[in-house]
Amino acid sequence: MAMLLDYSLPELEERFAAMGEPAYRARQVYQWLWQKGVTDPQDMTNLAKSLRTRLAEEEPLALPAVVRVQESSDGTVKLLLSLSDGESVETVLIPEKDHYTLCLSTQVGCAMGCTFCATGTMGFTRQMTPGEILSQVLLARRILEERKSELALRNLVFMGMGEPLNNLHNVLASLETITHELGLGFSTRRVTVSTVGVPEKLERLGASGLASLAVSLHAPTHELRNELMPRAESLCPLPELMERLMAYPLKPRQRITFEYILLGGVNDSPAHARDLVRLFSTFRGSRPKVNLIAFNPPAEGPELAYRAPAPEDVEQFLEILRGKDVTVMLRKSKGQDIGAACGQLRAAHEFGSGA
Ligand code: SF4
């Protein structure tokens, strides 16, 4: 059953029309929920008392329960959330210089099975609803308010548990509310969806114009990507993915970010760096931007068969890319001591800054 939190504004207006209520009442409720973070109808003080009571009685509205809050030595905060059916997901608040970035989950588990990813080892359980996806933002804001944080939540990255494009319908619904001026009000430039690349759905995300795009690349060739991310590669082999990305609609000054996790002895050699340069040399359209992340085995969760790259190999990899004029950033993996770096490299970075 859909909850109030699952509705887009037009859906909420429809719902209210069916209840015999005017559209402006739906807009008021939408603003209470998303602009003010008020989820108890009794606190929606500009509604008639009878409507508040009716909403409280007829419209189920339960935020996920925060069952654990863990804080890393670098300030990263991981929330473990229990959903209404007892399933749990994580959401991670990442402190940056002057703001927080929130890393959102979109599925319970993930079907993609990427070999370096802790979530990938869990398998897929179910899709998260729009309300569950959005609740992560409300709960993160509440935590920051409780802590009287001086840093505001400014960026959202869909980079937690799950492959967002495998739950595109609900992800697009949540993006509507995230970017709506009466909703959470984020600029589309401050919201990034990260994907391994799912054909057709990629195009639908692009057509929505609701978020920036990050692509989990992690290998410069089809053969190696097929070893690391076999399901992603069978859905869309690397040459086809690059073709699709070249046609991806971008706004002025927007660029596609490519994520590349350096796995010691696997994809971090100078030859791999040169292959990456070659891959980008044929990339027409926008100039790609690469985020390199040095893999660090997570402190918690399942054991993965990879090791961290040697610092000198990371340095050499960076230099080769920079020497060939590839825009590249080395991102720190944050929250390592609380296991916040599993999922889709979720603790990595300042996405959504529109750069
Ligand atoms: Fe799924 Fe992303 Fe992990 Fe791959 S990296 S298994 S797509 S959560």
GROMACS .gro file of N, CA and C in nm, residues 132-217:
model
  258
  132GLU      N    1   1.063   0.519   0.098
  132GLU     CA    2   1.179   0.466   0.173
  132GLU      C    3   1.308   0.534   0.126
  133ILE      N    4   1.317   0.557  -0.004
  133ILE     CA    5   1.437   0.625  -0.056
  133ILE      C    6   1.444   0.766   0.002
  134LEU      N    7   1.330   0.836  -0.004
  134LEU     CA    8   1.326   0.976   0.042
  134LEU      C    9   1.342   0.987   0.193
  135SER      N   10   1.292   0.888   0.266
  135SER     CA   11   1.301   0.894   0.413
  135SER      C   12   1.446   0.906   0.459
  136GLN      N   13   1.537   0.852   0.380
  136GLN     CA   14   1.678   0.861   0.418
  136GLN      C   15   1.722   1.007   0.432
  137VAL      N   16   1.667   1.092   0.345
  137VAL     CA   17   1.705   1.234   0.351
  137VAL      C   18   1.644   1.298   0.475
  138LEU      N   19   1.516   1.269   0.501
  138LEU     CA   20   1.453   1.327   0.621
  138LEU      C   21   1.526   1.284   0.747
  139LEU      N   22   1.560   1.157   0.754
  139LEU     CA   23   1.625   1.106   0.876
  139LEU      C   24   1.766   1.165   0.891
  140ALA      N   25   1.836   1.178   0.778
  140ALA     CA   26   1.971   1.236   0.785
  140ALA      C   27   1.963   1.381   0.832
  141ARG      N   28   1.864   1.456   0.779
  141ARG     CA   29   1.848   1.595   0.823
  141ARG      C   30   1.816   1.602   0.972
  142ARG      N   31   1.732   1.510   1.018
  142ARG     CA   32   1.699   1.510   1.162
  142ARG      C   33   1.824   1.486   1.246
  143ILE      N   34   1.906   1.392   1.202
  143ILE     CA   35   2.029   1.362   1.279
  143ILE      C   36   2.118   1.487   1.284
  144LEU      N   37   2.131   1.556   1.171
  144LEU     CA   38   2.215   1.676   1.169
  144LEU      C   39   2.156   1.784   1.259
  145GLU      N   40   2.023   1.797   1.258
  145GLU     CA   41   1.957   1.895   1.345
  145GLU      C   42   1.981   1.862   1.492
  146GLU      N   43   1.961   1.734   1.526
  146GLU     CA   44   1.982   1.691   1.665
  146GLU      C   45   2.124   1.722   1.711
  147ARG      N   46   2.217   1.705   1.618
  147ARG     CA   47   2.357   1.728   1.654
  147ARG      C   48   2.396   1.875   1.642
  148LYS      N   49   2.301   1.958   1.604
  148LYS     CA   50   2.327   2.101   1.581
  148LYS      C   51   2.448   2.120   1.489
  149SER      N   52   2.449   2.042   1.384
  149SER     CA   53   2.562   2.047   1.291
  149SER      C   54   2.570   2.182   1.221
  150GLU      N   55   2.692   2.233   1.209
  150GLU     CA   56   2.709   2.359   1.137
  150GLU      C   57   2.708   2.335   0.987
  151LEU      N   58   2.737   2.212   0.948
  151LEU     CA   59   2.740   2.180   0.804
  151LEU      C   60   2.602   2.131   0.761
  152ALA      N   61   2.555   2.184   0.649
  152ALA     CA   62   2.423   2.143   0.599
  152ALA      C   63   2.440   2.027   0.502
  153LEU      N   64   2.329   1.957   0.482
  153LEU     CA   65   2.327   1.850   0.382
  153LEU      C   66   2.304   1.916   0.246
  154ARG      N   67   2.404   1.908   0.160
  154ARG     CA   68   2.390   1.979   0.032
  154ARG      C   69   2.388   1.888  -0.090
  155ASN      N   70   2.455   1.773  -0.080
  155ASN     CA   71   2.464   1.685  -0.197
  155ASN      C   72   2.406   1.547  -0.168
  156LEU      N   73   2.344   1.491  -0.268
  156LEU     CA   74   2.293   1.354  -0.257
  156LEU      C   75   2.358   1.268  -0.364
  157VAL      N   76   2.400   1.150  -0.326
  157VAL     CA   77   2.452   1.056  -0.426
  157VAL      C   78   2.377   0.923  -0.412
  158PHE      N   79   2.326   0.875  -0.521
  158PHE     CA   80   2.261   0.744  -0.522
  158PHE      C   81   2.370   0.641  -0.545
  159MET      N   82   2.436   0.605  -0.437
  159MET     CA   83   2.556   0.524  -0.450
  159MET      C   84   2.566   0.423  -0.336
  160GLY      N   85   2.454   0.404  -0.265
  160GLY     CA   86   2.455   0.309  -0.154
  160GLY      C   87   2.420   0.170  -0.203
  161MET      N   88   2.341   0.100  -0.122
  161MET     CA   89   2.305  -0.037  -0.160
  161MET      C   90   2.214  -0.034  -0.283
  162GLY      N   91   2.243  -0.121  -0.377
  162GLY     CA   92   2.154  -0.136  -0.492
  162GLY      C   93   2.202  -0.067  -0.618
  163GLU      N   94   2.149  -0.112  -0.730
  163GLU     CA   95   2.174  -0.049  -0.859
  163GLU      C   96   2.052   0.039  -0.890
  164PRO      N   97   2.068   0.172  -0.883
  164PRO     CA   98   1.952   0.261  -0.897
  164PRO      C   99   1.871   0.237  -1.025
  165LEU      N  100   1.939   0.206  -1.134
  165LEU     CA  101   1.863   0.191  -1.259
  165LEU      C  102   1.782   0.062  -1.262
  166ASN      N  103   1.812  -0.032  -1.173
  166ASN     CA  104   1.727  -0.151  -1.161
  166ASN      C  105   1.602  -0.122  -1.078
  167ASN      N  106   1.592  -0.001  -1.026
  167ASN     CA  107   1.472   0.043  -0.954
  167ASN      C  108   1.434   0.182  -1.006
  168LEU      N  109   1.442   0.194  -1.139
  168LEU     CA  110   1.434   0.328  -1.198
  168LEU      C  111   1.301   0.398  -1.170
  169HIS      N  112   1.192   0.324  -1.177
  169HIS     CA  113   1.062   0.388  -1.157
  169HIS      C  114   1.060   0.460  -1.021
  170ASN      N  115   1.100   0.391  -0.918
  170ASN     CA  116   1.096   0.451  -0.784
  170ASN      C  117   1.206   0.556  -0.765
  171VAL      N  118   1.319   0.536  -0.831
  171VAL     CA  119   1.427   0.636  -0.821
  171VAL      C  120   1.383   0.765  -0.889
  172LEU      N  121   1.319   0.756  -1.005
  172LEU     CA  122   1.271   0.877  -1.072
  172LEU      C  123   1.164   0.947  -0.988
  173ALA      N  124   1.076   0.866  -0.927
  173ALA     CA  125   0.972   0.925  -0.842
  173ALA      C  126   1.038   0.999  -0.725
  174SER      N  127   1.140   0.941  -0.666
  174SER     CA  128   1.205   1.009  -0.553
  174SER      C  129   1.281   1.133  -0.602
  175LEU      N  130   1.338   1.126  -0.722
  175LEU     CA  131   1.409   1.244  -0.775
  175LEU      C  132   1.313   1.361  -0.798
  176GLU      N  133   1.188   1.330  -0.836
  176GLU     CA  134   1.089   1.437  -0.854
  176GLU      C  135   1.075   1.517  -0.724
  177THR      N  136   1.059   1.444  -0.615
  177THR     CA  137   1.039   1.513  -0.486
  177THR      C  138   1.169   1.577  -0.437
  178ILE      N  139   1.280   1.512  -0.463
  178ILE     CA  140   1.410   1.568  -0.421
  178ILE      C  141   1.433   1.704  -0.485
  179THR      N  142   1.395   1.717  -0.613
  179THR     CA  143   1.428   1.840  -0.686
  179THR      C  144   1.310   1.936  -0.696
  180HIS      N  145   1.192   1.898  -0.647
  180HIS     CA  146   1.074   1.985  -0.658
  180HIS      C  147   1.088   2.103  -0.562
  181GLU      N  148   1.047   2.223  -0.611
  181GLU     CA  149   1.064   2.342  -0.525
  181GLU      C  150   0.976   2.337  -0.400
  182LEU      N  151   0.866   2.263  -0.406
  182LEU     CA  152   0.785   2.247  -0.284
  182LEU      C  153   0.825   2.120  -0.208
  183GLY      N  154   0.918   2.044  -0.266
  183GLY     CA  155   0.963   1.921  -0.202
  183GLY      C  156   1.094   1.946  -0.127
  184LEU      N  157   1.193   1.860  -0.149
  184LEU     CA  158   1.319   1.877  -0.076
  184LEU      C  159   1.405   1.989  -0.135
  185GLY      N  160   1.375   2.027  -0.258
  185GLY     CA  161   1.435   2.149  -0.314
  185GLY      C  162   1.582   2.144  -0.347
  186PHE      N  163   1.637   2.025  -0.376
  186PHE     CA  164   1.778   2.017  -0.416
  186PHE      C  165   1.790   2.058  -0.563
  187SER      N  166   1.900   2.125  -0.596
  187SER     CA  167   1.930   2.152  -0.736
  187SER      C  168   1.967   2.019  -0.804
  188THR      N  169   1.926   2.001  -0.928
  188THR     CA  170   1.961   1.876  -0.997
  188THR      C  171   2.114   1.861  -1.008
  189ARG      N  172   2.185   1.972  -1.000
  189ARG     CA  173   2.331   1.965  -1.010
  189ARG      C  174   2.394   1.908  -0.882
  190ARG      N  175   2.315   1.903  -0.777
  190ARG     CA  176   2.369   1.851  -0.650
  190ARG      C  177   2.323   1.708  -0.621
  191VAL      N  178   2.268   1.646  -0.722
  191VAL     CA  179   2.220   1.510  -0.705
  191VAL      C  180   2.285   1.424  -0.813
  192THR      N  181   2.345   1.313  -0.772
  192THR     CA  182   2.414   1.226  -0.868
  192THR      C  183   2.364   1.083  -0.855
  193VAL      N  184   2.331   1.026  -0.969
  193VAL     CA  185   2.294   0.884  -0.970
  193VAL      C  186   2.412   0.806  -1.027
  194SER      N  187   2.451   0.705  -0.954
  194SER     CA  188   2.565   0.624  -0.996
  194SER      C  189   2.516   0.488  -1.043
  195THR      N  190   2.565   0.445  -1.157
  195THR     CA  191   2.516   0.320  -1.215
  195THR      C  192   2.630   0.242  -1.281
  196VAL      N  193   2.606   0.111  -1.293
  196VAL     CA  194   2.701   0.031  -1.372
  196VAL      C  195   2.669   0.047  -1.520
  197GLY      N  196   2.550   0.100  -1.551
  197GLY     CA  197   2.510   0.121  -1.691
  197GLY      C  198   2.410   0.015  -1.736
  198VAL      N  199   2.283   0.051  -1.732
  198VAL     CA  200   2.178  -0.043  -1.773
  198VAL      C  201   2.111   0.014  -1.898
  199PRO      N  202   2.125  -0.054  -2.013
  199PRO     CA  203   2.073   0.000  -2.138
  199PRO      C  204   1.926   0.038  -2.126
  200GLU      N  205   1.889   0.135  -2.203
  200GLU     CA  206   1.754   0.193  -2.207
  200GLU      C  207   1.719   0.272  -2.080
  201LYS      N  208   1.748   0.212  -1.965
  201LYS     CA  209   1.717   0.286  -1.842
  201LYS      C  210   1.811   0.407  -1.830
  202LEU      N  211   1.932   0.389  -1.877
  202LEU     CA  212   2.028   0.500  -1.879
  202LEU      C  213   1.968   0.616  -1.958
  203GLU      N  214   1.912   0.585  -2.072
  203GLU     CA  215   1.853   0.688  -2.158
  203GLU      C  216   1.732   0.753  -2.088
  204ARG      N  217   1.655   0.672  -2.016
  204ARG     CA  218   1.538   0.730  -1.947
  204ARG      C  219   1.583   0.823  -1.834
  205LEU      N  220   1.688   0.786  -1.765
  205LEU     CA  221   1.741   0.875  -1.661
  205LEU      C  222   1.789   1.006  -1.726
  206GLY      N  223   1.863   0.993  -1.836
  206GLY     CA  224   1.913   1.112  -1.906
  206GLY      C  225   1.799   1.202  -1.950
  207ALA      N  226   1.694   1.143  -2.003
  207ALA     CA  227   1.581   1.223  -2.053
  207ALA      C  228   1.511   1.297  -1.939
  208SER      N  229   1.518   1.243  -1.818
  208SER     CA  230   1.452   1.309  -1.704
  208SER      C  231   1.523   1.439  -1.667
  209GLY      N  232   1.654   1.446  -1.689
  209GLY     CA  233   1.730   1.567  -1.654
  209GLY      C  234   1.732   1.594  -1.504
  210LEU      N  235   1.703   1.495  -1.422
  210LEU     CA  236   1.685   1.520  -1.279
  210LEU      C  237   1.812   1.500  -1.195
  211ALA      N  238   1.919   1.450  -1.258
  211ALA     CA  239   2.040   1.423  -1.178
  211ALA      C  240   2.163   1.420  -1.268
  212SER      N  241   2.279   1.435  -1.205
  212SER     CA  242   2.404   1.412  -1.277
  212SER      C  243   2.430   1.262  -1.281
  213LEU      N  244   2.523   1.223  -1.368
  213LEU     CA  245   2.547   1.080  -1.387
  213LEU      C  246   2.691   1.043  -1.347
  214ALA      N  247   2.702   0.936  -1.271
  214ALA     CA  248   2.833   0.875  -1.245
  214ALA      C  249   2.824   0.729  -1.291
  215VAL      N  250   2.932   0.681  -1.349
  215VAL     CA  251   2.933   0.545  -1.403
  215VAL      C  252   3.041   0.464  -1.332
  216SER      N  253   3.002   0.348  -1.281
  216SER     CA  254   3.099   0.259  -1.217
  216SER      C  255   3.173   0.185  -1.328
  217LEU      N  256   3.295   0.227  -1.351
  217LEU     CA  257   3.371   0.170  -1.464
  217LEU      C  258   3.460   0.057  -1.414
   0.00000   0.00000   0.00000
